mmCIF file of C-alpha atoms in Angstrom:
data_model
loop_
_atom_site.group_PDB
_atom_site.id
_atom_site.type_symbol
_atom_site.label_atom_id
_atom_site.label_comp_id
_atom_site.label_asym_id
_atom_site.label_seq_id
_atom_site.Cartn_x
_atom_site.Cartn_y
_atom_site.Cartn_z
ATOM 1 C CA LEU A 1 6.173 8.150 -17.383
ATOM 2 C CA LYS A 2 7.711 4.910 -18.589
ATOM 3 C CA ALA A 3 9.793 4.941 -15.437
ATOM 4 C CA TYR A 4 6.845 5.421 -13.258
ATOM 5 C CA GLY A 5 4.947 2.683 -14.872
ATOM 6 C CA LEU A 6 7.842 0.233 -14.381
ATOM 7 C CA GLY A 7 8.072 1.029 -10.900
ATOM 8 C CA GLN A 8 4.617 0.461 -10.349
ATOM 9 C CA LYS A 9 4.716 -2.939 -12.083
ATOM 10 C CA ALA A 10 7.736 -3.691 -9.627
ATOM 11 C CA TYR A 11 6.138 -2.310 -6.590
ATOM 12 C CA PHE A 12 2.876 -4.211 -6.866
ATOM 13 C CA THR A 13 4.917 -7.698 -7.534
ATOM 14 C CA GLY A 14 7.220 -7.272 -4.521
ATOM 15 C CA ASP A 15 10.465 -6.090 -6.160
ATOM 16 C CA MET A 16 11.029 -2.877 -4.109
ATOM 17 C CA ARG A 17 14.615 -2.533 -5.148
ATOM 18 C CA ASP A 18 13.739 -2.121 -8.604
ATOM 19 C CA ALA A 19 10.571 -0.192 -7.804
ATOM 20 C CA LEU A 20 12.747 2.308 -5.897
ATOM 21 C CA GLY A 21 15.041 2.750 -8.662
ATOM 22 C CA GLN A 22 12.443 3.175 -11.320
ATOM 23 C CA TYR A 23 10.392 5.712 -8.998
ATOM 24 C CA ARG A 24 13.780 7.641 -8.446
ATOM 25 C CA GLN A 25 14.541 7.773 -12.326
ATOM 26 C CA ALA A 26 11.048 9.229 -12.966
ATOM 27 C CA LEU A 27 11.914 11.808 -10.152
ATOM 28 C CA ASP A 28 15.199 12.453 -11.976
ATOM 29 C CA LEU A 29 13.540 13.439 -14.965
ATOM 30 C CA ASP A 30 10.885 15.592 -13.164
ATOM 31 C CA PRO A 31 11.540 16.332 -9.901
ATOM 32 C CA ASN A 32 7.742 17.570 -9.129
ATOM 33 C CA PHE A 33 6.274 14.559 -10.137
ATOM 34 C CA ALA A 34 4.154 14.128 -6.830
ATOM 35 C CA THR A 35 3.026 10.657 -7.642
ATOM 36 C CA ALA A 36 6.166 9.019 -7.984
ATOM 37 C CA ARG A 37 7.125 10.943 -4.726
ATOM 38 C CA ILE A 38 4.055 9.144 -3.050
ATOM 39 C CA ALA A 39 5.274 5.833 -4.567
ATOM 40 C CA VAL A 40 8.966 6.321 -2.901
ATOM 41 C CA ALA A 41 7.488 7.271 0.434
ATOM 42 C CA MET A 42 5.366 4.050 0.468
ATOM 43 C CA ILE A 43 8.682 1.986 -0.112
ATOM 44 C CA HIS A 44 10.099 3.886 2.797
ATOM 45 C CA LEU A 45 7.101 3.151 4.807
ATOM 46 C CA ASN A 46 7.078 -0.508 3.895
ATOM 47 C CA ALA A 47 10.829 -0.714 4.823
ATOM 48 C CA GLY A 48 10.008 1.184 8.440
ATOM 49 C CA GLU A 49 11.912 4.156 7.371
ATOM 50 C CA ASN A 50 9.348 6.275 8.770
ATOM 51 C CA SER A 51 11.433 9.720 8.722
ATOM 52 C CA LEU A 52 12.221 9.247 4.946
ATOM 53 C CA ALA A 53 8.625 8.534 4.184
ATOM 54 C CA LEU A 54 7.431 11.534 6.548
ATOM 55 C CA LYS A 55 9.646 13.836 4.779
ATOM 56 C CA ASP A 56 8.622 12.711 1.254
ATOM 57 C CA LEU A 57 4.869 12.894 2.213
ATOM 58 C CA GLN A 58 5.502 16.474 3.486
ATOM 59 C CA SER A 59 7.366 17.361 0.245
ATOM 60 C CA VAL A 60 4.438 16.109 -1.664
ATOM 61 C CA LEU A 61 1.731 17.982 0.163
ATOM 62 C CA GLU A 62 3.910 21.327 -0.054
ATOM 63 C CA ARG A 63 2.846 21.115 -3.753
ATOM 64 C CA ARG A 64 -0.636 19.987 -3.653
ATOM 65 C CA ASP A 65 -1.148 21.657 -7.095
ATOM 66 C CA ARG A 66 0.637 19.050 -8.591
ATOM 67 C CA LEU A 67 -1.792 16.104 -7.197
ATOM 68 C CA ILE A 68 -5.493 15.100 -8.129
ATOM 69 C CA SER A 69 -7.846 15.604 -5.210
ATOM 70 C CA ARG A 70 -7.864 11.794 -4.415
ATOM 71 C CA ASP A 71 -4.142 11.342 -4.157
ATOM 72 C CA ALA A 72 -3.894 14.684 -1.845
ATOM 73 C CA LEU A 73 -6.431 12.998 0.468
ATOM 74 C CA TYR A 74 -4.628 9.757 0.366
ATOM 75 C CA ALA A 75 -0.980 11.547 0.924
ATOM 76 C CA ASP A 76 -2.668 13.430 3.809
ATOM 77 C CA ALA A 77 -4.177 10.216 5.204
ATOM 78 C CA ARG A 78 -0.809 8.402 4.935
ATOM 79 C CA LEU A 79 1.037 11.260 6.702
ATOM 80 C CA ALA A 80 -1.546 10.891 9.521
ATOM 81 C CA VAL A 81 -0.807 7.639 10.042
ATOM 82 C CA LEU A 82 2.648 8.331 10.485
ATOM 83 C CA VAL A 83 2.096 11.229 12.953
ATOM 84 C CA ASP A 84 -1.038 9.698 14.864
ATOM 85 C CA PRO A 85 -1.983 5.949 13.584
ATOM 86 C CA ARG A 86 -5.636 6.154 15.426
ATOM 87 C CA SER A 87 -6.617 9.470 13.486
ATOM 88 C CA GLY A 88 -4.496 8.423 10.504
ATOM 89 C CA LEU A 89 -6.668 5.089 10.234
ATOM 90 C CA GLU A 90 -9.857 7.059 10.232
ATOM 91 C CA LYS A 91 -8.794 9.291 7.614
ATOM 92 C CA LEU A 92 -7.431 6.161 5.318
ATOM 93 C CA LYS A 93 -11.141 4.979 6.194
ATOM 94 C CA LEU A 94 -12.805 8.077 4.790
ATOM 95 C CA VAL A 95 -10.649 7.890 1.610
ATOM 96 C CA ALA A 96 -11.262 4.323 1.087
ATOM 97 C CA ASN A 97 -14.985 4.889 1.285
ATOM 98 C CA LEU A 98 -15.047 7.827 -0.973
ATOM 99 C CA TYR A 99 -12.743 5.942 -3.683
ATOM 100 C CA PRO A 100 -13.545 2.184 -3.167
ATOM 101 C CA GLU A 101 -11.732 1.490 -6.545
ATOM 102 C CA PHE A 102 -8.729 3.282 -5.682
ATOM 103 C CA PHE A 103 -6.677 0.025 -4.515
ATOM 104 C CA PRO A 104 -4.005 1.648 -2.722
ATOM 105 C CA VAL A 105 -5.808 3.065 -0.238
ATOM 106 C CA GLN A 106 -7.846 0.027 0.366
ATOM 107 C CA GLY A 107 -4.496 -2.064 0.849
ATOM 108 C CA ALA A 108 -3.137 0.511 3.365
ATOM 109 C CA TYR A 109 -6.663 0.545 5.008
ATOM 110 C CA ALA A 110 -6.457 -2.873 5.448
ATOM 111 C CA TYR A 111 -3.025 -2.916 6.756
ATOM 112 C CA TYR A 112 -3.486 -0.236 9.361
ATOM 113 C CA ALA A 113 -6.755 -1.731 10.607
ATOM 114 C CA TRP A 114 -4.948 -4.871 11.103
ATOM 115 C CA THR A 115 -2.248 -3.448 13.013
ATOM 116 C CA GLN A 116 -4.728 -1.803 15.313
ATOM 117 C CA MET A 117 -6.512 -5.511 15.908
ATOM 118 C CA ARG A 118 -9.543 -4.117 13.767
ATOM 119 C CA TYR A 119 -9.637 -7.465 12.045
ATOM 120 C CA ALA A 120 -13.209 -7.415 10.557
ATOM 121 C CA GLU A 121 -12.558 -4.102 8.713
ATOM 122 C CA ALA A 122 -9.186 -5.188 7.793
ATOM 123 C CA MET A 123 -10.378 -8.258 6.200
ATOM 124 C CA GLU A 124 -13.147 -6.132 4.249
ATOM 125 C CA ALA A 125 -10.615 -3.806 2.870
ATOM 126 C CA ALA A 126 -8.049 -6.408 1.920
ATOM 127 C CA LYS A 127 -10.735 -8.171 -0.070
ATOM 128 C CA ARG A 128 -11.794 -4.996 -1.760
ATOM 129 C CA ASN A 129 -8.081 -4.541 -2.584
ATOM 130 C CA ALA A 130 -7.554 -7.874 -4.099
ATOM 131 C CA THR A 131 -10.694 -7.991 -6.500
ATOM 132 C CA ALA A 132 -9.976 -8.794 -10.185
ATOM 133 C CA ASN A 133 -10.713 -5.134 -10.981
ATOM 134 C CA ASN A 134 -7.502 -4.519 -9.512
ATOM 135 C CA PRO A 135 -4.361 -4.609 -12.296
ATOM 136 C CA HIS A 136 -2.283 -5.182 -9.126
ATOM 137 C CA ALA A 137 -4.195 -7.470 -7.211
ATOM 138 C CA ALA A 138 -1.325 -9.973 -6.182
ATOM 139 C CA ALA A 139 -0.118 -7.724 -3.263
ATOM 140 C CA GLY A 140 -4.152 -7.503 -2.097
ATOM 141 C CA ILE A 141 -4.226 -11.360 -2.169
ATOM 142 C CA GLU A 142 -1.107 -11.563 -0.299
ATOM 143 C CA LEU A 143 -2.387 -9.367 2.522
ATOM 144 C CA VAL A 144 -5.872 -11.469 2.459
ATOM 145 C CA ALA A 145 -3.575 -14.336 3.183
ATOM 146 C CA ILE A 146 -1.859 -12.635 5.941
ATOM 147 C CA LEU A 147 -5.115 -11.881 7.648
ATOM 148 C CA TYR A 148 -6.258 -15.311 7.338
ATOM 149 C CA LEU A 149 -3.117 -16.567 9.140
ATOM 150 C CA ALA A 150 -3.405 -13.903 11.731
ATOM 151 C CA ASN A 151 -6.909 -15.107 12.309
ATOM 152 C CA GLU A 152 -5.691 -18.631 12.342
ATOM 153 C CA GLN A 153 -7.365 -19.884 9.154
ATOM 154 C CA TYR A 154 -4.593 -21.701 8.117
ATOM 155 C CA TYR A 155 -6.360 -23.690 5.186
ATOM 156 C CA ASP A 156 -7.773 -20.279 3.801
ATOM 157 C CA ALA A 157 -4.283 -18.405 4.287
ATOM 158 C CA GLU A 158 -2.347 -21.287 2.308
ATOM 159 C CA ARG A 159 -4.656 -20.995 -0.452
ATOM 160 C CA GLU A 160 -4.565 -17.080 -0.750
ATOM 161 C CA PHE A 161 -0.814 -17.482 -0.402
ATOM 162 C CA SER A 162 -0.570 -19.852 -3.358
ATOM 163 C CA ALA A 163 -2.888 -17.517 -5.333
ATOM 164 C CA ALA A 164 -0.725 -14.439 -4.724
ATOM 165 C CA ARG A 165 2.236 -16.423 -6.234
ATOM 166 C CA GLN A 166 0.394 -17.360 -9.026
ATOM 167 C CA ALA A 167 -0.798 -13.804 -9.441
ATOM 168 C CA GLY A 168 2.906 -12.524 -9.495
ATOM 169 C CA PHE A 169 3.498 -11.677 -6.030
ATOM 170 C CA SER A 170 7.145 -12.729 -5.069
ATOM 171 C CA ARG A 171 8.179 -10.629 -1.933
ATOM 172 C CA ASN A 172 8.816 -13.213 0.714
ATOM 173 C CA ASP A 173 10.507 -11.216 3.624
ATOM 174 C CA PHE A 174 7.614 -11.722 5.911
ATOM 175 C CA ILE A 175 5.680 -14.850 4.531
ATOM 176 C CA ALA A 176 5.475 -17.726 7.123
ATOM 177 C CA SER A 177 5.798 -21.226 5.980
ATOM 178 C CA PHE A 178 3.842 -24.082 6.506
ATOM 179 C CA ALA A 179 5.068 -27.169 8.173
#
């Protein structure tokens, strides 16, 4: 569990390379660690490696007995997004409504709602993800900033980008700079 916990810390501060290494170490210790396999799939999704993410999610769902119900629903929804983004978004929405304190689904729902130009829904979910109750709120704050930027609310975006950095978010491969 320690390797998984270190992977979570790295993931939620934007260090995908370290997160992937930690999750893989957790899987080396327990190849059936389904939650770690979901985390690896999320890294593949973030990197645009959809075929690898699809393989990981299918592998996880073949062993549903290793997942709690919430995580099985989450994996189903993430797989659905890969296969059919519109129906996948609806599945994410259902899981997000069932588990409002499950922050990974709030972030995923916000992101995919944004990609489908459902901006109000995206912002609502992103703000649920960026609350003080979320121990990994930095990534959620970053998403709120991106959504403000997409809606041309530059002052709010700059404030949230700054807050994300202060909260420990360091991934910068998609951050726009302010002139």
